[in-house]
Coordinates of C-alpha atoms in Angstrom, one line a residue:
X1 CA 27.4 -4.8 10.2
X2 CA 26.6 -6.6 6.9
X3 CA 23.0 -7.1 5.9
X4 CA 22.9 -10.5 4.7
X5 CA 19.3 -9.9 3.5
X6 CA 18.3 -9.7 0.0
X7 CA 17.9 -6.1 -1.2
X8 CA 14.5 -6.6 -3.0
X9 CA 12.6 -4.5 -1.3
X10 CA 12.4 -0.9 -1.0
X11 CA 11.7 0.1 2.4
X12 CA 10.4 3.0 4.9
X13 CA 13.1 5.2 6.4
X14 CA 12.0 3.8 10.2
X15 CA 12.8 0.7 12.2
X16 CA 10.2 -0.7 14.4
X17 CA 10.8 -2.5 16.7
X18 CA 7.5 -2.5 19.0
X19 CA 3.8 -2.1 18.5
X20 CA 0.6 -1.9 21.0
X21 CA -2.6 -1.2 19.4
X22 CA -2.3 0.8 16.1
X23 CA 0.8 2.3 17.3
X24 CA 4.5 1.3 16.1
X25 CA 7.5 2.2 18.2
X26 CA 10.8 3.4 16.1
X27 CA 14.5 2.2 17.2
X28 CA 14.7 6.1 17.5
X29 CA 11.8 5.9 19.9
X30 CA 8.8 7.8 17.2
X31 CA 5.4 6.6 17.7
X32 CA 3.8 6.3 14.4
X33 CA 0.1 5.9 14.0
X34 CA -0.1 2.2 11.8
X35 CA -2.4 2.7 8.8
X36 CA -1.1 0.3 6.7
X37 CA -0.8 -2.8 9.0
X38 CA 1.8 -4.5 7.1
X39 CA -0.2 -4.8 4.0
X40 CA -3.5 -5.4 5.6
X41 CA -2.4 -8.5 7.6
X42 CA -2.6 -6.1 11.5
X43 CA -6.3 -6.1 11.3
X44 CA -6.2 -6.6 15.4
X45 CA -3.5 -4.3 15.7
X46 CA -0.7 -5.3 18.0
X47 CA -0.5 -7.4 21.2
X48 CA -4.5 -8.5 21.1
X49 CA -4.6 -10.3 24.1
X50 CA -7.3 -12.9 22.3
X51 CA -4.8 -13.6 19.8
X52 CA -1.9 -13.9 22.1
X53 CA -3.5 -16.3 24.3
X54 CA -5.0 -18.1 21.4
X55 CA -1.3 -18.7 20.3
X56 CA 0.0 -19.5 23.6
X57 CA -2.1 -22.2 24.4
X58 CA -1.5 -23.8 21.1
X59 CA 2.2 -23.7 21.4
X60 CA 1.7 -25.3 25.0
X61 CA -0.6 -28.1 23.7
X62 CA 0.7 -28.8 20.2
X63 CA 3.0 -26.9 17.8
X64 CA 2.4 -29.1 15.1
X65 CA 1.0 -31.7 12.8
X66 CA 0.9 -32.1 8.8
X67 CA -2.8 -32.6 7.2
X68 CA -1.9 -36.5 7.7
X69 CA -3.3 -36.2 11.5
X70 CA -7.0 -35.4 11.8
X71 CA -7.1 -32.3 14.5
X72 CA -10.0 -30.7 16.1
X73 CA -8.5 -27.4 16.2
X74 CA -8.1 -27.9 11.9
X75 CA -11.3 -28.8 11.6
X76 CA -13.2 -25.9 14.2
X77 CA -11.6 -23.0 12.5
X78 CA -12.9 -24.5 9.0
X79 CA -15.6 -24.7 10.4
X80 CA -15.9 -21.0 12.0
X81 CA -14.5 -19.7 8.6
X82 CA -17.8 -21.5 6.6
X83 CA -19.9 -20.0 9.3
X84 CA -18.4 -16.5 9.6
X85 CA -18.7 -15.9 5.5
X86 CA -22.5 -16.7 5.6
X87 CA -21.5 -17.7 2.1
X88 CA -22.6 -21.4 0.2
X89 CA -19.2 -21.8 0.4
X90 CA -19.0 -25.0 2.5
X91 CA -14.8 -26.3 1.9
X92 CA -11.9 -24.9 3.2
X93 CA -8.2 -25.5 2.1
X94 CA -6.0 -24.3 4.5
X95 CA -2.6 -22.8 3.0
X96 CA 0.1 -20.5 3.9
X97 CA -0.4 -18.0 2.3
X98 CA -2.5 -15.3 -0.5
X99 CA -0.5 -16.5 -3.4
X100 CA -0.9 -20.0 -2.1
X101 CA -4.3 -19.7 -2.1
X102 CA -4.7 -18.0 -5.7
X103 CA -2.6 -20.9 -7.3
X104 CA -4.5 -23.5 -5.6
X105 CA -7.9 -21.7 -7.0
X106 CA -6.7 -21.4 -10.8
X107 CA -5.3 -25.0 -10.9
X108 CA -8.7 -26.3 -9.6
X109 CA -10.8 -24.1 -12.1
X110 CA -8.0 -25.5 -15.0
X111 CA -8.8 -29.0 -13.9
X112 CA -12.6 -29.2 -13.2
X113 CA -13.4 -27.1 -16.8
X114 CA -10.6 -28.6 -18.8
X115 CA -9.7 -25.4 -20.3
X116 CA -6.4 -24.0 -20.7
X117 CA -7.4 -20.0 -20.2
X118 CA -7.7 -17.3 -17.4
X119 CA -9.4 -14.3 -17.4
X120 CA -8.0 -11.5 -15.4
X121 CA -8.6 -7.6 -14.7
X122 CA -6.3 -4.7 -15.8
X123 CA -4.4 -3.4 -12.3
X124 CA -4.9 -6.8 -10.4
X125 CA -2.2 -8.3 -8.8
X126 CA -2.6 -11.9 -7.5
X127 CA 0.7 -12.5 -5.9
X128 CA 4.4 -13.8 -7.2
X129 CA 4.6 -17.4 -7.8
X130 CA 3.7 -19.2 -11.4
X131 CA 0.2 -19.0 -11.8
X132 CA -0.5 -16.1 -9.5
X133 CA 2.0 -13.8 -11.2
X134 CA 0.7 -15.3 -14.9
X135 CA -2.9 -13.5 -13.7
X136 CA -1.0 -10.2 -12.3
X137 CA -1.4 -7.5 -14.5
X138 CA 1.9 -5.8 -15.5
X139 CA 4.0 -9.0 -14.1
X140 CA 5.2 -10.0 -17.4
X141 CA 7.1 -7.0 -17.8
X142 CA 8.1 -6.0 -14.6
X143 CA 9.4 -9.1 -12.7
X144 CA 7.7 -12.7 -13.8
X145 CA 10.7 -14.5 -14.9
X146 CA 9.1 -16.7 -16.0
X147 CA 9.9 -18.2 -19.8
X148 CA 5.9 -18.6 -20.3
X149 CA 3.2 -18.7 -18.6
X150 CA 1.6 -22.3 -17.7
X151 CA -1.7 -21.5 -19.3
X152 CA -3.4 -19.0 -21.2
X153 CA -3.9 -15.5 -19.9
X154 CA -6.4 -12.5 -21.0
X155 CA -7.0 -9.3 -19.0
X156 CA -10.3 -7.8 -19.5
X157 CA -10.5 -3.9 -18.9
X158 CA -12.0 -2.8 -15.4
X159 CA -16.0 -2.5 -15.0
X160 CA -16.7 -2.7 -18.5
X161 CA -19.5 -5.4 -18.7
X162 CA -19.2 -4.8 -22.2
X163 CA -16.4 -6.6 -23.0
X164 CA -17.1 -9.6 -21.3
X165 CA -18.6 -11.2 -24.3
X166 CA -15.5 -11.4 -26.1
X167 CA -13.2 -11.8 -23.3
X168 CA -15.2 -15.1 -21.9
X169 CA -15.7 -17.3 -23.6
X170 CA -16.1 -21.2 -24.1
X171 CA -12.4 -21.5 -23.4
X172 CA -12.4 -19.4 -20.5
X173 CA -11.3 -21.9 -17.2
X174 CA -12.2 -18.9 -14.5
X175 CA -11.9 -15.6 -14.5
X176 CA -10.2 -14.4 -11.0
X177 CA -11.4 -10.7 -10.1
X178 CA -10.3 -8.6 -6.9
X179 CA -13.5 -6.9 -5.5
X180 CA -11.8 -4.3 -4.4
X181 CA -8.2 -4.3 -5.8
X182 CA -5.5 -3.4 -3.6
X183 CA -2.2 -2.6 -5.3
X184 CA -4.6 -1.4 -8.0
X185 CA -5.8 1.6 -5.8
X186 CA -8.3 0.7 -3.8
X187 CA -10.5 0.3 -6.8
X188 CA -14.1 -1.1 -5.8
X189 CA -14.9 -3.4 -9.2
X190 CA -18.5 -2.2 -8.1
X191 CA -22.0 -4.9 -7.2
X192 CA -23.4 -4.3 -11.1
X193 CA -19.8 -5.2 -12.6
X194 CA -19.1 -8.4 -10.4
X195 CA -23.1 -9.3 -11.2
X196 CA -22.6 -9.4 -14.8
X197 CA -19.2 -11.1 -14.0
X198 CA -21.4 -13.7 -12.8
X199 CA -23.6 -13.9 -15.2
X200 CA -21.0 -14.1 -18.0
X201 CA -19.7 -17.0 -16.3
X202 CA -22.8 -19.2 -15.8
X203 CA -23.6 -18.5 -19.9
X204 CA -20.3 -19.9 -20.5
X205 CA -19.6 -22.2 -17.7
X206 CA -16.5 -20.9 -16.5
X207 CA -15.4 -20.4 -12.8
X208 CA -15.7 -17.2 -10.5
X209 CA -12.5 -16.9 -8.4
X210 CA -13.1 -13.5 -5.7
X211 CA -9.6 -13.0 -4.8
X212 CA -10.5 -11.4 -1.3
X213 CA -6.6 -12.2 -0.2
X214 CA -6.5 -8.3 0.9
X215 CA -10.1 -6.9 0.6
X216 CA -11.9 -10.4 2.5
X217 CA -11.8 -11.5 6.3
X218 CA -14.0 -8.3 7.4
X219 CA -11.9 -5.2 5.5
X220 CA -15.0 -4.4 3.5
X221 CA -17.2 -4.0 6.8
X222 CA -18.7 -7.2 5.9
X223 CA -17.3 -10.8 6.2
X224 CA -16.3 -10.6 2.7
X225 CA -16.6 -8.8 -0.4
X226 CA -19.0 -11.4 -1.7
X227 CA -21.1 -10.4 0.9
X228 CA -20.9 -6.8 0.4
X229 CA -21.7 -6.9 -3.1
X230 CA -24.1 -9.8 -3.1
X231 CA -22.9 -11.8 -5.5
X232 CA -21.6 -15.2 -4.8
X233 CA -18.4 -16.7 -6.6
X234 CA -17.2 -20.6 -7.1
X235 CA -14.1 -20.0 -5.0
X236 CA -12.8 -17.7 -2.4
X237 CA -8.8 -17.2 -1.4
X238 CA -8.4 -15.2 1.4
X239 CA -5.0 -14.6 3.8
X240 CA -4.2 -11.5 5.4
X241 CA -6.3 -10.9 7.8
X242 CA -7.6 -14.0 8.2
X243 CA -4.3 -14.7 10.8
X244 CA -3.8 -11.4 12.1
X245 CA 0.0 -11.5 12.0
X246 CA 0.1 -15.3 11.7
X247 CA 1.1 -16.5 8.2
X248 CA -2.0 -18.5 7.0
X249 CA -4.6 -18.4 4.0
X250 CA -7.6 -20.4 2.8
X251 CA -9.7 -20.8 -0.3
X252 CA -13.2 -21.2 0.3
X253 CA -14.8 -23.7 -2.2
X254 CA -18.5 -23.9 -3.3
X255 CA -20.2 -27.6 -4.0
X256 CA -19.3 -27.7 -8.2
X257 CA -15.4 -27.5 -6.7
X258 CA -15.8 -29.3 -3.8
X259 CA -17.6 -32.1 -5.8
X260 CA -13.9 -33.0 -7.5
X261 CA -11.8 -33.2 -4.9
X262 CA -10.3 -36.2 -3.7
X263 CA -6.7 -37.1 -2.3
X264 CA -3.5 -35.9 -3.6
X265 CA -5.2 -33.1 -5.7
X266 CA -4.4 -30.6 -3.5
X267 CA -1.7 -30.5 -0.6
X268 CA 0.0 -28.4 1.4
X269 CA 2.9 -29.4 4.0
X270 CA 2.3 -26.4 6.7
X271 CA -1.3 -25.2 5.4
X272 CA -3.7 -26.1 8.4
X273 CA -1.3 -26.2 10.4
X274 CA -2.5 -25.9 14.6
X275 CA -1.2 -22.8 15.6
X276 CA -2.3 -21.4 12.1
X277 CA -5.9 -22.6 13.1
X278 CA -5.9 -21.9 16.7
X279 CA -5.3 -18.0 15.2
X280 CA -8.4 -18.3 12.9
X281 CA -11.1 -19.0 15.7
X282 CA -9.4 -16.1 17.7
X283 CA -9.6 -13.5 15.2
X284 CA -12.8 -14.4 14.2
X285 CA -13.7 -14.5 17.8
X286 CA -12.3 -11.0 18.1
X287 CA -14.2 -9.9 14.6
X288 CA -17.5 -10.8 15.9
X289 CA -17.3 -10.7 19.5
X290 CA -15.6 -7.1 19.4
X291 CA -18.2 -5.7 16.7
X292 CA -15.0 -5.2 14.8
X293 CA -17.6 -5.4 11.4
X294 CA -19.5 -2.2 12.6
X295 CA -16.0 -0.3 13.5
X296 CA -14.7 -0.6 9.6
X297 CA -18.2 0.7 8.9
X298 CA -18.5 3.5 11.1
X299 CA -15.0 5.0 11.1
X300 CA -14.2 4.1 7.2
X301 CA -17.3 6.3 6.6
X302 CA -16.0 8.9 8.7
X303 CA -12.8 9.1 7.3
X304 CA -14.8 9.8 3.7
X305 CA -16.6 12.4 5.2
X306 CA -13.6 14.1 7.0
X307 CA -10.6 13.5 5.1
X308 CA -11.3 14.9 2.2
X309 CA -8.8 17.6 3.0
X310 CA -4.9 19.4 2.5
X311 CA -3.8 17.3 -0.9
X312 CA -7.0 14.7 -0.8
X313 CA -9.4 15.2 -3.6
X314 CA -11.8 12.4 -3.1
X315 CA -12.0 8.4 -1.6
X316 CA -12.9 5.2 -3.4
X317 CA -12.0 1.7 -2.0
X318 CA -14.7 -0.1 0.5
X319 CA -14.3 -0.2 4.4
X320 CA -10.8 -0.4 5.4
X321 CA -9.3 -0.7 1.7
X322 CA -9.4 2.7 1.5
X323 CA -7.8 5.1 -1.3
X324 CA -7.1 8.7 -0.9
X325 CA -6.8 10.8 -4.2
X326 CA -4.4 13.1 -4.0
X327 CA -3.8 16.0 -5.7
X328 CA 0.1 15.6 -5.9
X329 CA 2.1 12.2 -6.6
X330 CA 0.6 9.8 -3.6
X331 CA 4.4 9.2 -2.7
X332 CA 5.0 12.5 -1.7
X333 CA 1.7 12.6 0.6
X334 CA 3.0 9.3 1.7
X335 CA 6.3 10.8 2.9
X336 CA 4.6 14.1 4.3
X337 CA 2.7 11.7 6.3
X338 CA 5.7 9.7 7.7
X339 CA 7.2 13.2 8.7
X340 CA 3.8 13.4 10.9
X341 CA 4.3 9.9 12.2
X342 CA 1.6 8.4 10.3
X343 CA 2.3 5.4 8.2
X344 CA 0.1 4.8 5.1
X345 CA 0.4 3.3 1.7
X346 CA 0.4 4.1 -2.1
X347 CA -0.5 1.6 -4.7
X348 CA 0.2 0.9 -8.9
X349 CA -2.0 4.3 -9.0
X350 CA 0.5 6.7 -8.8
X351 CA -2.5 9.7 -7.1
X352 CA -3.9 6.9 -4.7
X353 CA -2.7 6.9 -1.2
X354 CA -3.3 3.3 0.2
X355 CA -5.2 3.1 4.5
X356 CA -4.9 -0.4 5.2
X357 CA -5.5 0.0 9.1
X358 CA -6.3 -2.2 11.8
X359 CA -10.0 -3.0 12.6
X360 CA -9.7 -1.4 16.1
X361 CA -9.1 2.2 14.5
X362 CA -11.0 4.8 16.0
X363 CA -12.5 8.2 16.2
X364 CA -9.5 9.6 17.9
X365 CA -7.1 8.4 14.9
X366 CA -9.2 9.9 12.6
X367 CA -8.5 13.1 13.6
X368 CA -4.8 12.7 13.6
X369 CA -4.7 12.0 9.9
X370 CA -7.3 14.9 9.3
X371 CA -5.0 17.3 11.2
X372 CA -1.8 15.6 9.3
X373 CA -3.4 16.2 5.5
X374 CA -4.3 19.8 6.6
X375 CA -0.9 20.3 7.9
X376 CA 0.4 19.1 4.9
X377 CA -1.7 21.3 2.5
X378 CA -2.5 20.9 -1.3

């Protein structure tokens, strides 16, 4: 048959087509152990009842409504997502998706400041539309497209406080920073480089944007990165696992953002949407109620002390944005892997192997990829 899809991405030798837990099911009938959950969205794994019934019942009451109808169900998950965060982050915008999320962020910061520049990190990658992809590091010459970019764009080298000073300045809008970056290896950006991050910002008045689109929603072991680290940006976007499988994002806003909005400077047609928000409350419900939290805590440290094995010289990353240094090219650990039905990730780093698992990961898993990496040798 002819595959009428685009050929843009490259893709796993394996076709799934069922899940249950952190398990996939192959068209050839393999059961592969899900590491990766589809770039950290599958942080219940598959076929959580909570979620299922969550949906359900929204589908059965109503599918949908734009932003122009008030809804209860809109305005309980914001209000589960404020309280979840324990952050003074008291708005929520409710988008589709990450990169949604991260242009929404950057054209506030452009707008409240009045400044024309962004400050960005070496390895971060934001997402693919305008703005998002203008603040990606790499994009430019890779895949932006773009003729220019639709403001001003620096990238400041990664944990060097040092270079703050010259790289923000009184022209500086925001700087958007990954906590832990994701594509960029699992790299943990660290609590004294975000402080002085902060710091720099309030001396020159710019905006802190935490792009916890793939490291936020619990992968740290805490609610957020922000949380982890204890420092406390201006703006938050968030997706992945903040739906579980469901396509939805946010970004969280603190008081000096919230202050400026008002109607018409921000919109969204399927953002907020019910069965979007009926998926919020029940992964949050699942988070908390399931001591999901503790779980990333307690098996992430267990796969640091135990899977330093075979072609894995070390770990970095936080909670469940974990990367494995390898020894050989990460792809070919990757592959080795698959071979042993267990699906992982690599990332930009071409010796860090990418876990990205589920929340409900356990002890028993664990084992399986120590016994894979061992298999696999140095």
């Amino acid at each position: 048959a002819v595959d009428h899809l685009a050929p843009v991405f490259a893709q796993y030798p394996i076709e799934i087509v069922s899940a249950d837990g952190v398990w996939l099911t192959t068209r050839d009938g393999r059961q592969i152990l899900d590491l990766y959950g589809g770039h950290a969205v599958a942080a219940l794994g598959y076929g959580h009842p909570g979620w299922i019934a969550a949906l359900e019942r929204q589908a059965k009451s109503v599918v949908f409504q734009s932003n122009a109808v008030p809804m209860e169900v809109r305005s309980r998950a914001a209000r589960r997502l404020v309280e979840f965060s324990g952050l003074p982050l008291k708005t929520v915008f409710f988008v589709n998706t990450g990169a949604e999320a991260n242009e929404n962020a950057i054209k506030l910061a452009l707008r409240i400041t009045g400044r024309s520049e962004i400050v960005a990190l070496e390895g971060s990658f934001h997402g693919r539309t305008a703005a998002a992809g203008a603040v990606t590091w790499g994009a430019a010459a890779k895949w932006y497209g773009f003729p220019r970019t639709p403001f001003d764009v620096q990238f400041a080298p990664r944990r060097d406080a040092t270079a703050l000073a010259v790289k923000v300045s009184a022209r500086t809008a925001a700087v958007i920073v990954e906590p832990v970056q994701g594509v960029g290896g699992a790299f943990d950006m660290g609590r004294e480089y975000l402080a002085a991050l902060r710091a720099r910002c309030d001396e020159t008045g710019a905006l802190l944007i935490f792009d916890e689109v793939q490291c936020g929603m619990g992968r740290t072991g805490q609610p957020f990165a922000a949380n982890l680290h204890g420092v406390v940006p201006g703006m938050i976007p968030t997706s992945e696992a903040l739906g579980a499988g469901f396509p939805v994002g946010a970004l969280l806003m603190g008081a000096r953002v919230a202050v400026a909005l008002k109607p018409d400077v921000l919109g969204t047609t399927f953002g907020g949407g019910p069965l979007a928000c009926a998926v919020v409350e029940a992964v949050i419900d699942a988070i908390e109620n399931e001591g999901l939290l503790a779980n990333v805590r307690r098996i992430s440290k267990l796969i640091r002390e135990t899977c330093v094995t075979g072609p894995v010289t070390g770990t970095q990353g936080e909670g469940f944005l974990l990367g494995l240094c390898t020894r050989r090219p990460a792809s070919e650990v990757q592959s080795a892997l698959l071979a042993r039905n267990i699906l992982a990730g690599t990332s930009a780093d071409p010796h860090v192997l990418r876990l990205l698992p589920p929340f409900t990961l356990g002890e028993s898993h664990v084992g399986l990829l120590r016994d894979a990496l061992v298999g696999i040798g140095t």
